[in-house]
XYZ file of C-alpha atoms in Angstrom:
305
model
C 26.876 186.648 229.444
C 29.561 188.947 232.072
C 31.842 191.075 229.846
C 34.523 193.599 230.448
C 33.936 197.123 227.467
C 31.941 200.626 226.914
C 29.395 202.017 227.164
C 30.299 204.369 224.718
C 33.561 205.831 222.986
C 36.499 206.249 224.838
C 34.779 205.565 228.105
C 35.897 203.477 230.924
C 35.758 200.088 231.270
C 33.692 199.159 233.370
C 31.614 195.313 233.762
C 28.541 194.485 230.867
C 26.135 191.928 230.697
C 25.289 190.368 226.959
C 22.705 187.759 225.504
C 25.326 184.635 224.769
C 26.046 184.917 220.631
C 22.752 182.881 218.807
C 23.695 179.828 217.313
C 26.353 180.105 214.978
C 26.345 180.499 210.790
C 27.380 177.344 208.984
C 31.443 179.082 209.150
C 31.081 180.300 212.446
C 32.765 179.041 215.922
C 31.663 179.663 219.834
C 34.776 179.572 221.994
C 34.091 179.403 225.518
C 36.831 181.723 226.611
C 38.955 180.942 229.468
C 41.591 184.007 228.979
C 41.378 187.532 226.107
C 44.879 188.706 225.253
C 44.456 192.661 226.133
C 46.973 195.275 224.042
C 47.629 198.795 223.788
C 45.522 197.748 219.726
C 42.195 196.987 223.064
C 42.955 200.852 224.356
C 42.763 201.541 220.118
C 39.815 200.611 219.853
C 38.307 201.931 223.302
C 38.770 205.509 222.075
C 37.073 205.113 219.180
C 40.313 204.840 216.847
C 40.000 201.527 215.210
C 37.001 200.425 213.667
C 35.608 196.642 215.023
C 32.653 196.124 212.939
C 30.121 197.710 216.298
C 29.297 200.491 218.342
C 28.776 200.452 222.384
C 28.117 199.418 224.767
C 30.342 196.363 223.630
C 32.747 194.143 225.030
C 35.887 195.045 223.999
C 39.159 192.152 222.998
C 39.929 190.584 219.626
C 42.105 187.741 220.514
C 41.034 185.087 223.047
C 42.313 181.066 223.680
C 39.176 178.582 225.207
C 37.413 175.812 224.496
C 35.197 175.324 220.727
C 31.460 175.509 222.547
C 29.553 175.346 219.157
C 30.119 174.785 215.418
C 28.243 175.815 212.524
C 27.600 173.284 210.217
C 30.121 173.348 207.353
C 32.426 173.937 210.177
C 35.385 170.689 210.063
C 37.537 171.501 211.074
C 36.557 171.971 215.127
C 34.299 169.942 217.007
C 33.122 170.876 220.514
C 35.590 170.803 223.016
C 38.574 171.561 221.264
C 40.945 173.840 222.880
C 41.094 177.182 220.193
C 42.997 180.314 219.942
C 41.645 183.172 217.863
C 42.619 186.455 216.436
C 39.361 187.877 214.897
C 38.468 191.922 213.696
C 36.213 193.161 212.620
C 33.731 191.265 215.868
C 31.127 188.979 214.633
C 28.862 190.096 218.099
C 31.185 191.212 220.988
C 34.451 191.010 221.589
C 36.552 188.738 222.897
C 36.583 190.225 226.711
C 33.296 188.346 227.110
C 32.581 184.422 228.098
C 31.289 183.578 224.879
C 33.431 184.383 221.762
C 31.826 184.109 218.228
C 34.655 184.133 215.053
C 34.497 183.181 211.851
C 36.178 180.247 211.939
C 38.884 180.631 209.388
C 40.345 183.028 212.119
C 40.312 180.103 214.475
C 43.552 178.068 214.722
C 43.753 174.891 217.572
C 45.570 174.671 220.769
C 48.561 173.090 220.852
C 48.450 170.909 224.357
C 52.032 172.367 226.038
C 50.454 176.516 224.975
C 48.180 176.983 228.270
C 45.101 179.282 227.350
C 47.089 183.056 228.788
C 50.175 182.717 226.934
C 47.592 181.445 223.208
C 45.313 184.857 224.076
C 48.095 186.872 224.018
C 49.415 185.078 221.380
C 47.903 186.126 219.083
C 47.436 189.511 218.123
C 51.433 190.059 217.972
C 52.988 187.041 216.622
C 50.115 187.901 213.207
C 51.458 191.349 213.190
C 54.835 189.755 213.252
C 54.587 186.862 210.740
C 52.896 189.304 208.734
C 55.156 192.046 208.326
C 57.756 190.060 208.341
C 55.996 187.595 204.704
C 54.388 189.852 203.218
C 55.132 193.239 203.880
C 59.304 193.601 203.859
C 59.474 189.832 202.265
C 62.479 189.067 204.601
C 64.535 186.024 202.737
C 66.318 184.024 204.003
C 70.152 185.217 204.118
C 69.315 188.955 204.949
C 70.287 191.607 207.629
C 66.943 192.527 209.209
C 66.340 195.178 211.848
C 63.331 195.084 214.342
C 63.713 198.600 215.826
C 62.204 199.010 218.943
C 62.261 195.465 220.598
C 61.938 194.756 223.909
C 58.164 194.989 222.862
C 55.598 191.154 223.208
C 55.352 192.337 219.395
C 59.206 193.418 218.461
C 60.635 189.792 220.161
C 59.143 188.013 218.095
C 59.706 189.731 215.216
C 62.898 189.357 216.360
C 62.502 185.011 216.908
C 60.466 184.869 213.810
C 63.493 186.580 212.251
C 66.116 184.840 213.207
C 63.923 181.495 213.029
C 63.473 182.780 208.234
C 67.151 182.610 207.965
C 68.261 186.126 208.822
C 71.216 187.557 210.864
C 69.120 189.967 213.242
C 69.876 193.442 214.373
C 68.047 194.652 217.451
C 67.796 198.068 218.992
C 66.277 198.158 222.884
C 67.825 198.820 226.344
C 70.902 198.046 227.643
C 68.801 195.228 230.381
C 67.097 194.095 227.172
C 69.880 193.161 225.200
C 70.417 189.675 226.644
C 66.700 188.487 226.335
C 66.187 189.745 222.665
C 70.313 188.238 222.259
C 68.001 185.494 223.508
C 65.648 185.628 221.192
C 67.559 185.723 217.588
C 69.216 188.557 217.931
C 72.391 188.382 216.801
C 74.162 192.492 217.938
C 71.648 194.506 219.994
C 71.733 198.009 219.838
C 71.024 201.083 222.228
C 67.749 203.209 220.903
C 69.814 205.921 223.538
C 72.541 205.812 221.877
C 71.781 208.875 219.144
C 74.272 207.664 216.258
C 72.580 203.751 216.286
C 70.393 204.712 212.467
C 74.216 204.732 211.553
C 75.865 202.316 213.233
C 72.802 200.348 211.472
C 72.581 201.048 207.943
C 77.165 200.865 208.587
C 75.786 197.002 209.275
C 73.836 196.801 205.390
C 70.180 196.773 206.745
C 68.014 194.684 203.802
C 64.921 195.581 205.547
C 62.955 196.729 208.724
C 60.277 196.719 210.930
C 59.667 199.936 213.551
C 57.332 199.199 216.039
C 58.422 202.252 218.102
C 55.406 204.895 217.796
C 56.524 208.151 215.948
C 59.796 206.748 214.579
C 59.599 205.162 211.665
C 61.279 207.707 209.742
C 63.956 207.433 211.879
C 63.889 203.372 210.459
C 63.738 203.732 207.422
C 67.426 206.387 207.553
C 68.794 202.732 208.694
C 67.933 201.198 205.568
C 70.211 200.526 202.397
C 68.963 202.202 199.069
C 65.944 200.096 197.551
C 64.992 197.987 200.521
C 62.006 197.351 202.374
C 60.541 199.281 205.792
C 57.503 198.413 207.165
C 56.142 199.281 210.221
C 53.231 198.551 213.035
C 52.753 201.985 214.508
C 50.799 204.041 211.705
C 53.297 205.715 211.063
C 54.171 205.177 207.898
C 56.811 207.935 206.426
C 57.307 208.783 202.794
C 58.604 207.004 199.992
C 62.879 207.577 200.192
C 66.479 206.095 198.055
C 64.294 203.405 195.757
C 62.573 202.003 199.750
C 58.387 203.134 199.616
C 57.210 201.986 203.322
C 54.813 199.545 204.792
C 51.675 199.647 206.985
C 51.548 197.320 208.719
C 47.714 196.129 209.896
C 46.750 192.907 211.566
C 44.260 190.706 210.039
C 42.986 187.752 211.504
C 44.657 183.833 209.777
C 43.730 180.574 211.751
C 46.075 179.139 209.702
C 49.097 180.920 209.578
C 48.387 181.383 213.438
C 48.059 177.211 213.247
C 51.943 177.177 211.932
C 53.143 180.104 214.815
C 51.499 178.491 217.961
C 53.352 175.578 216.902
C 56.772 177.245 216.686
C 55.593 178.715 220.177
C 54.757 175.073 221.265
C 58.130 174.214 220.403
C 60.328 177.006 222.321
C 61.365 178.483 219.061
C 58.889 181.735 219.794
C 59.179 183.155 223.129
C 56.292 184.870 225.322
C 55.577 185.441 228.767
C 52.758 186.302 230.854
C 53.226 189.184 232.607
C 50.910 190.163 234.670
C 46.651 187.656 234.995
C 43.433 189.749 236.034
C 40.032 188.679 236.234
C 37.365 189.781 233.929
C 36.127 192.687 236.575
C 39.801 194.538 236.995
C 39.277 194.762 233.089
C 40.136 199.108 233.711
C 43.310 197.576 235.641
C 44.551 194.923 232.934
C 44.508 197.560 230.706
C 45.812 200.630 232.687
C 48.954 198.193 233.205
C 49.575 197.592 229.233
C 48.899 202.174 229.359
C 51.748 202.196 231.842
C 54.462 199.500 229.998
C 55.221 195.929 230.941
C 58.579 195.406 229.891
C 58.684 192.794 227.319
C 56.033 190.508 229.181
C 51.777 190.239 228.044
C 48.685 191.287 229.700
C 45.582 188.922 229.871
C 42.080 188.503 231.406
C 41.207 185.488 232.976
C 38.428 183.745 233.257
C 38.078 181.736 236.816
């Protein structure tokens, strides 16, 4: 099967060819991939910073959407031909930048008719990350004030929208040019991250909890949270506990049922996700390069024709 990935950690992305996954185990599903997401986490995996449970040569990619091609004998929730989305890590075979993707059935979610493959493929990791940060890490409650620091990216906008959907008053930091989109996503107020006084302004607003999405700035976000509040960071840089706040580092975990719920919110228009660039599998290196350059809040996907 056609794939894209690396021959060695730190190597360039190139075209690869692998055997298709063997028959699935009892609890597994084989997905015929129609689109796969591309994110900064894929570059971390490329360099060996995220152990996906396999070694080069390997296809990259941990999120995809497509059609069920095979199901294991114990699988009851999916059938051949079903449209699905999936985030899976550690990998059971090759990554999602390949024509076939093997995953546990518990990691797979049904795809609503209103959501196309490309959008669903780019949704799984950022949506699960955002939901796990809000519900599990900071334990967001209805009526609280939530700060999302670095809300202009794909995950940041989802954090804003989910926070508002869960009943929080959301304060977001972003660029002035992105303020309108963040307000549309559900932010009650947008602070410019280029204003050095934003942490003080935020704290005056009574921040109960915060999620940091800016690399290297979790400690700065901590200063905006009230004493005894909560901070989560999705950027692998949790600061030391302070003022009764014990920061939490969030690593995305596969969760098919949760992903299914989030996909329904996406289908209903409650959650925002824009696919800004689509690349063919043969252009996977350029797709990842686009992510490194910045995507201005839109997603990048590989499509399989």
